[in-house]
Amino acid sequence: MLRFDITAVVLVACLFNFGDAAITGWAAPSIISSASGNADDITIAEDKALEDTVATFNATSNNGTVASYELVTTGTPFVLNSTTGVLTLTSALDFESQINHTIAVKATDDGGADGTATVVITVTDINEATPTFGATSYTVCVTDGLVAGTRVTTFSATDADTADTITYSIHSGNNNTDLTISAAELKVASGKTLDKNTTDTYYLVIHAVDSVGTVRTGSATYTVNVETSCNSEAAALTMTFITLFLALIASLN
């Protein structure tokens, strides 16, 4: 009768098992049914705290043991625990600088087989900035008798949050509702005509409001003077030339 060395049989079986070992898929961050593939996108806010968990990577192997995980992609704001597959945030995110981070994570089992999961991490914007005007106050001159629909001035507030849309409103000072806002323009309201004898100056507080997350409001004052003529600088220059001309004539006599 043939006799078998039990130790040799066990050794051969182990070698056979390790030789056939393979990463068969991924259970997290989302199901991937092959050794390598793309996981579902992950979305995180740009104000996520440092050291917070972003995702957990969990590969499966046909020998039942995944030995290690490795973050293959370099230069990312994340770090990966090689044992647990937990991905954490290590540096601040900025929606305005980079929206998407594509990373690849490699899993290796005890038999040396590996697979790679690729995922896109999308950063969402939060409202960090308040709309700002170029100055805190402005002075505008318009001519008496300006009719409905005529532009008085244009607003140009800015917001560091690129995803924000700014809307403008008149907070105060709009006597008799003579003025209105259309998009980023201040106009004479429908059915109105500016009359210097009724209101010669409007002291407006204009609000600029952004649109993402917690609303933030910036403001500036606009003084709108209703004048018979708005060419005061040209008139002053003309008077200066006339004065100099008369002085020259007087010096020649």
mmCIF file of C-alpha atoms in Angstrom:
data_model
loop_
_atom_site.group_PDB
_atom_site.id
_atom_site.type_symbol
_atom_site.label_atom_id
_atom_site.label_comp_id
_atom_site.label_asym_id
_atom_site.label_seq_id
_atom_site.Cartn_x
_atom_site.Cartn_y
_atom_site.Cartn_z
ATOM 1 C CA MET A 1 0.000 0.000 0.000
ATOM 2 C CA LEU A 2 1.237 3.510 -0.855
ATOM 3 C CA ARG A 3 1.903 5.802 2.056
ATOM 4 C CA PHE A 4 1.789 9.611 1.761
ATOM 5 C CA ASP A 5 3.786 12.095 3.714
ATOM 6 C CA ILE A 6 1.095 14.291 5.314
ATOM 7 C CA THR A 7 3.467 17.245 5.554
ATOM 8 C CA ALA A 8 4.242 17.079 1.840
ATOM 9 C CA VAL A 9 0.548 16.943 0.957
ATOM 10 C CA VAL A 10 -0.235 19.995 3.078
ATOM 11 C CA LEU A 11 2.686 21.894 1.567
ATOM 12 C CA VAL A 12 1.602 21.099 -1.962
ATOM 13 C CA ALA A 13 -1.980 22.123 -1.157
ATOM 14 C CA CYS A 14 -0.827 25.455 0.269
ATOM 15 C CA LEU A 15 1.321 26.146 -2.740
ATOM 16 C CA PHE A 16 -1.628 25.312 -4.998
ATOM 17 C CA ASN A 17 -3.930 27.635 -3.119
ATOM 18 C CA PHE A 18 -1.535 30.579 -3.110
ATOM 19 C CA GLY A 19 -0.792 30.037 -6.763
ATOM 20 C CA ASP A 20 -4.479 30.405 -7.584
ATOM 21 C CA ALA A 21 -5.082 33.320 -5.203
ATOM 22 C CA ALA A 22 -6.608 36.405 -6.772
ATOM 23 C CA ILE A 23 -8.410 39.621 -5.950
ATOM 24 C CA THR A 24 -11.937 38.915 -7.120
ATOM 25 C CA GLY A 25 -13.620 42.283 -6.557
ATOM 26 C CA TRP A 26 -14.381 45.134 -4.196
ATOM 27 C CA ALA A 27 -17.097 45.461 -1.590
ATOM 28 C CA ALA A 28 -16.376 49.112 -0.800
ATOM 29 C CA PRO A 29 -16.426 52.045 -1.407
ATOM 30 C CA SER A 30 -18.907 50.532 -3.883
ATOM 31 C CA ILE A 31 -19.385 47.145 -5.501
ATOM 32 C CA ILE A 32 -16.857 46.288 -8.221
ATOM 33 C CA SER A 33 -17.237 42.761 -9.602
ATOM 34 C CA SER A 34 -13.688 42.434 -10.917
ATOM 35 C CA ALA A 35 -10.168 42.799 -9.562
ATOM 36 C CA SER A 36 -9.796 46.253 -11.110
ATOM 37 C CA GLY A 37 -12.405 48.812 -12.063
ATOM 38 C CA ASN A 38 -14.099 52.099 -11.301
ATOM 39 C CA ALA A 39 -16.023 52.673 -8.098
ATOM 40 C CA ASP A 40 -18.957 55.061 -7.798
ATOM 41 C CA ASP A 41 -18.030 58.716 -7.374
ATOM 42 C CA ILE A 42 -17.668 60.065 -3.851
ATOM 43 C CA THR A 43 -18.864 63.576 -2.957
ATOM 44 C CA ILE A 44 -17.491 65.590 -0.040
ATOM 45 C CA ALA A 45 -17.815 69.236 1.002
ATOM 46 C CA GLU A 46 -14.777 71.488 0.778
ATOM 47 C CA ASP A 47 -14.994 72.258 4.527
ATOM 48 C CA LYS A 48 -14.584 68.602 5.543
ATOM 49 C CA ALA A 49 -12.429 68.385 8.657
ATOM 50 C CA LEU A 50 -8.865 67.117 8.494
ATOM 51 C CA GLU A 51 -8.409 63.479 9.570
ATOM 52 C CA ASP A 52 -12.057 62.741 8.757
ATOM 53 C CA THR A 53 -12.771 59.487 6.932
ATOM 54 C CA VAL A 54 -13.511 59.969 3.254
ATOM 55 C CA ALA A 55 -14.090 56.319 2.310
ATOM 56 C CA THR A 56 -13.171 52.766 3.207
ATOM 57 C CA PHE A 57 -11.719 50.435 0.557
ATOM 58 C CA ASN A 58 -12.483 46.742 0.978
ATOM 59 C CA ALA A 59 -11.282 44.234 -1.594
ATOM 60 C CA THR A 60 -12.189 40.551 -1.701
ATOM 61 C CA SER A 61 -9.860 37.636 -2.466
ATOM 62 C CA ASN A 62 -10.629 34.045 -3.297
ATOM 63 C CA ASN A 63 -8.209 32.926 -0.578
ATOM 64 C CA GLY A 64 -10.060 35.144 1.891
ATOM 65 C CA THR A 65 -7.189 37.398 2.970
ATOM 66 C CA VAL A 66 -6.182 40.842 1.712
ATOM 67 C CA ALA A 67 -2.732 41.641 3.041
ATOM 68 C CA SER A 68 -2.420 45.358 2.260
ATOM 69 C CA TYR A 69 -3.805 48.455 0.579
ATOM 70 C CA GLU A 70 -1.790 51.118 -1.201
ATOM 71 C CA LEU A 71 -2.719 54.578 -2.431
ATOM 72 C CA VAL A 72 -1.154 54.491 -5.881
ATOM 73 C CA THR A 73 -1.966 58.083 -6.808
ATOM 74 C CA THR A 74 0.500 60.638 -5.484
ATOM 75 C CA GLY A 75 0.072 64.322 -4.689
ATOM 76 C CA THR A 76 -3.442 64.001 -3.264
ATOM 77 C CA PRO A 77 -4.846 65.517 -0.051
ATOM 78 C CA PHE A 78 -5.585 62.008 1.255
ATOM 79 C CA VAL A 79 -3.783 59.224 3.082
ATOM 80 C CA LEU A 80 -4.693 55.526 3.110
ATOM 81 C CA ASN A 81 -4.320 53.116 6.016
ATOM 82 C CA SER A 82 -2.510 50.155 4.463
ATOM 83 C CA THR A 83 -4.148 47.671 6.828
ATOM 84 C CA THR A 84 -7.744 48.846 7.124
ATOM 85 C CA GLY A 85 -8.162 50.537 3.729
ATOM 86 C CA VAL A 86 -9.549 53.676 5.387
ATOM 87 C CA LEU A 87 -8.952 56.840 3.354
ATOM 88 C CA THR A 88 -8.709 60.066 5.365
ATOM 89 C CA LEU A 89 -8.282 63.735 4.548
ATOM 90 C CA THR A 90 -4.886 65.233 5.369
ATOM 91 C CA SER A 91 -4.978 68.716 3.822
ATOM 92 C CA ALA A 92 -7.690 71.294 3.252
ATOM 93 C CA LEU A 93 -9.878 71.053 0.172
ATOM 94 C CA ASP A 94 -10.682 74.044 -2.027
ATOM 95 C CA PHE A 95 -13.530 73.915 -4.550
ATOM 96 C CA GLU A 96 -12.174 76.986 -6.336
ATOM 97 C CA SER A 97 -8.769 75.341 -6.901
ATOM 98 C CA GLN A 98 -9.724 71.744 -7.713
ATOM 99 C CA ILE A 99 -13.144 70.149 -7.936
ATOM 100 C CA ASN A 100 -12.262 66.537 -8.765
ATOM 101 C CA HIS A 101 -9.593 64.235 -7.341
ATOM 102 C CA THR A 102 -9.139 60.878 -9.102
ATOM 103 C CA ILE A 103 -7.358 58.289 -6.979
ATOM 104 C CA ALA A 104 -6.354 54.660 -7.465
ATOM 105 C CA VAL A 105 -6.078 52.176 -4.589
ATOM 106 C CA LYS A 106 -4.312 48.837 -4.997
ATOM 107 C CA ALA A 107 -5.142 45.806 -2.877
ATOM 108 C CA THR A 108 -2.710 42.890 -2.575
ATOM 109 C CA ASP A 109 -3.609 39.519 -1.084
ATOM 110 C CA ASP A 110 -1.398 37.016 0.747
ATOM 111 C CA GLY A 111 -0.625 35.237 -2.486
ATOM 112 C CA GLY A 112 0.725 38.378 -4.129
ATOM 113 C CA ALA A 113 -2.250 38.907 -6.434
ATOM 114 C CA ASP A 114 -3.521 42.462 -6.712
ATOM 115 C CA GLY A 115 -6.317 44.604 -8.057
ATOM 116 C CA THR A 116 -6.961 48.317 -8.328
ATOM 117 C CA ALA A 117 -10.065 50.385 -7.583
ATOM 118 C CA THR A 118 -10.277 53.850 -9.125
ATOM 119 C CA VAL A 119 -12.629 56.490 -7.772
ATOM 120 C CA VAL A 120 -13.372 60.154 -8.459
ATOM 121 C CA ILE A 121 -13.795 62.281 -5.340
ATOM 122 C CA THR A 122 -15.826 65.399 -6.114
ATOM 123 C CA VAL A 123 -15.540 68.463 -3.893
ATOM 124 C CA THR A 124 -18.691 70.522 -3.421
ATOM 125 C CA ASP A 125 -18.695 74.264 -2.848
ATOM 126 C CA ILE A 126 -19.633 75.962 0.397
ATOM 127 C CA ASN A 127 -20.328 79.644 0.833
ATOM 128 C CA GLU A 128 -17.105 81.064 2.220
ATOM 129 C CA ALA A 129 -17.097 84.592 0.815
ATOM 130 C CA THR A 130 -19.338 87.652 0.997
ATOM 131 C CA PRO A 131 -20.002 89.623 -2.203
ATOM 132 C CA THR A 132 -17.954 92.807 -2.264
ATOM 133 C CA PHE A 133 -18.246 96.034 -4.208
ATOM 134 C CA GLY A 134 -15.177 97.832 -5.490
ATOM 135 C CA ALA A 135 -15.879 100.706 -3.071
ATOM 136 C CA THR A 136 -18.125 101.346 -0.106
ATOM 137 C CA SER A 137 -19.849 104.323 -1.715
ATOM 138 C CA TYR A 138 -20.537 105.700 -5.187
ATOM 139 C CA THR A 139 -21.934 108.946 -6.576
ATOM 140 C CA VAL A 140 -23.958 108.984 -9.779
ATOM 141 C CA CYS A 141 -25.316 111.961 -11.710
ATOM 142 C CA VAL A 142 -28.418 111.676 -13.895
ATOM 143 C CA THR A 143 -30.217 114.371 -15.824
ATOM 144 C CA ASP A 144 -33.554 115.735 -14.774
ATOM 145 C CA GLY A 145 -36.505 114.198 -16.621
ATOM 146 C CA LEU A 146 -34.931 110.755 -17.034
ATOM 147 C CA VAL A 147 -37.727 108.442 -18.200
ATOM 148 C CA ALA A 148 -38.805 104.922 -17.250
ATOM 149 C CA GLY A 149 -36.463 102.116 -18.301
ATOM 150 C CA THR A 150 -33.407 104.343 -18.609
ATOM 151 C CA ARG A 151 -30.238 102.986 -17.007
ATOM 152 C CA VAL A 152 -28.898 104.959 -14.053
ATOM 153 C CA THR A 153 -25.837 102.840 -13.269
ATOM 154 C CA THR A 154 -24.505 99.267 -13.370
ATOM 155 C CA PHE A 155 -23.452 97.239 -10.321
ATOM 156 C CA SER A 156 -20.322 95.080 -10.310
ATOM 157 C CA ALA A 157 -19.894 93.259 -7.007
ATOM 158 C CA THR A 158 -17.642 90.191 -7.011
ATOM 159 C CA ASP A 159 -17.605 86.946 -5.038
ATOM 160 C CA ALA A 160 -14.612 84.674 -4.447
ATOM 161 C CA ASP A 161 -16.913 81.640 -4.586
ATOM 162 C CA THR A 162 -16.974 80.973 -8.304
ATOM 163 C CA ALA A 163 -20.221 79.006 -8.199
ATOM 164 C CA ASP A 164 -22.140 81.901 -6.692
ATOM 165 C CA THR A 165 -24.620 84.012 -8.623
ATOM 166 C CA ILE A 166 -25.032 87.545 -7.286
ATOM 167 C CA THR A 167 -28.410 89.263 -7.172
ATOM 168 C CA TYR A 168 -28.932 92.919 -6.312
ATOM 169 C CA SER A 169 -31.665 94.706 -4.412
ATOM 170 C CA ILE A 170 -32.442 98.195 -3.123
ATOM 171 C CA HIS A 171 -32.406 97.963 0.654
ATOM 172 C CA SER A 172 -33.341 101.574 1.409
ATOM 173 C CA GLY A 173 -33.509 105.119 0.052
ATOM 174 C CA ASN A 174 -35.745 104.493 -2.944
ATOM 175 C CA ASN A 175 -38.039 107.504 -2.551
ATOM 176 C CA ASN A 176 -41.455 106.955 -4.121
ATOM 177 C CA THR A 177 -40.082 103.693 -5.598
ATOM 178 C CA ASP A 178 -38.748 105.788 -8.481
ATOM 179 C CA LEU A 179 -35.936 103.331 -9.153
ATOM 180 C CA THR A 180 -35.757 99.616 -9.816
ATOM 181 C CA ILE A 181 -33.138 96.930 -10.446
ATOM 182 C CA SER A 182 -32.987 94.745 -13.538
ATOM 183 C CA ALA A 183 -30.216 92.130 -13.365
ATOM 184 C CA ALA A 184 -27.162 94.241 -12.459
ATOM 185 C CA GLU A 185 -28.570 97.587 -13.596
ATOM 186 C CA LEU A 186 -30.270 100.368 -11.666
ATOM 187 C CA LYS A 187 -33.018 101.869 -13.823
ATOM 188 C CA VAL A 188 -35.853 104.360 -13.631
ATOM 189 C CA ALA A 189 -38.925 102.351 -12.605
ATOM 190 C CA SER A 190 -41.874 101.688 -14.894
ATOM 191 C CA GLY A 191 -44.283 104.619 -15.053
ATOM 192 C CA LYS A 192 -41.767 106.970 -13.397
ATOM 193 C CA THR A 193 -39.877 110.054 -14.540
ATOM 194 C CA LEU A 194 -37.164 111.567 -12.365
ATOM 195 C CA ASP A 195 -38.039 115.099 -11.294
ATOM 196 C CA LYS A 196 -35.390 117.279 -9.680
ATOM 197 C CA ASN A 197 -38.051 119.466 -8.101
ATOM 198 C CA THR A 198 -39.583 116.466 -6.337
ATOM 199 C CA THR A 199 -36.450 114.496 -5.412
ATOM 200 C CA ASP A 200 -33.028 115.845 -6.250
ATOM 201 C CA THR A 201 -31.001 113.171 -4.447
ATOM 202 C CA TYR A 202 -31.496 109.485 -3.707
ATOM 203 C CA TYR A 203 -29.397 107.932 -0.957
ATOM 204 C CA LEU A 204 -29.557 104.246 -1.804
ATOM 205 C CA VAL A 205 -28.213 101.260 0.097
ATOM 206 C CA ILE A 206 -27.690 98.454 -2.414
ATOM 207 C CA HIS A 207 -27.403 94.827 -1.322
ATOM 208 C CA ALA A 208 -25.506 92.142 -3.235
ATOM 209 C CA VAL A 209 -26.620 88.646 -2.219
ATOM 210 C CA ASP A 210 -24.934 85.374 -3.211
ATOM 211 C CA SER A 211 -26.630 82.080 -3.903
ATOM 212 C CA VAL A 212 -24.798 79.043 -2.516
ATOM 213 C CA GLY A 213 -25.396 77.548 0.921
ATOM 214 C CA THR A 214 -25.721 80.064 3.731
ATOM 215 C CA VAL A 215 -26.622 83.360 2.081
ATOM 216 C CA ARG A 216 -24.130 86.194 2.484
ATOM 217 C CA THR A 217 -24.862 89.852 1.791
ATOM 218 C CA GLY A 218 -22.553 92.694 0.811
ATOM 219 C CA SER A 219 -23.631 96.330 0.592
ATOM 220 C CA ALA A 220 -22.633 99.718 -0.768
ATOM 221 C CA THR A 221 -24.220 103.168 -0.779
ATOM 222 C CA TYR A 222 -25.116 104.881 -4.027
ATOM 223 C CA THR A 223 -25.865 108.611 -4.054
ATOM 224 C CA VAL A 224 -27.874 109.458 -7.147
ATOM 225 C CA ASN A 225 -27.986 113.179 -7.893
ATOM 226 C CA VAL A 226 -30.640 114.471 -10.278
ATOM 227 C CA GLU A 227 -29.175 117.499 -12.075
ATOM 228 C CA THR A 228 -30.148 119.823 -14.895
ATOM 229 C CA SER A 229 -26.858 118.829 -16.532
ATOM 230 C CA CYS A 230 -24.249 116.247 -15.600
ATOM 231 C CA ASN A 231 -21.458 117.921 -17.581
ATOM 232 C CA SER A 232 -20.141 119.827 -14.577
ATOM 233 C CA GLU A 233 -16.522 118.845 -15.225
ATOM 234 C CA ALA A 234 -16.717 119.910 -18.861
ATOM 235 C CA ALA A 235 -18.393 123.167 -17.847
ATOM 236 C CA ALA A 236 -15.709 123.861 -15.247
ATOM 237 C CA LEU A 237 -12.989 123.192 -17.828
ATOM 238 C CA THR A 238 -14.667 125.560 -20.278
ATOM 239 C CA MET A 239 -14.843 128.274 -17.643
ATOM 240 C CA THR A 240 -11.138 127.802 -16.913
ATOM 241 C CA PHE A 241 -10.246 128.334 -20.575
ATOM 242 C CA ILE A 242 -12.476 131.406 -20.766
ATOM 243 C CA THR A 243 -10.855 132.868 -17.660
ATOM 244 C CA LEU A 244 -7.370 132.260 -19.047
ATOM 245 C CA PHE A 245 -8.351 133.752 -22.427
ATOM 246 C CA LEU A 246 -9.746 136.912 -20.837
ATOM 247 C CA ALA A 247 -6.663 137.222 -18.671
ATOM 248 C CA LEU A 248 -4.478 136.961 -21.791
ATOM 249 C CA ILE A 249 -6.471 139.690 -23.567
ATOM 250 C CA ALA A 250 -6.222 141.931 -20.529
ATOM 251 C CA SER A 251 -2.450 141.506 -20.401
ATOM 252 C CA LEU A 252 -2.109 142.582 -24.037
ATOM 253 C CA ASN A 253 -3.993 145.864 -23.503
#
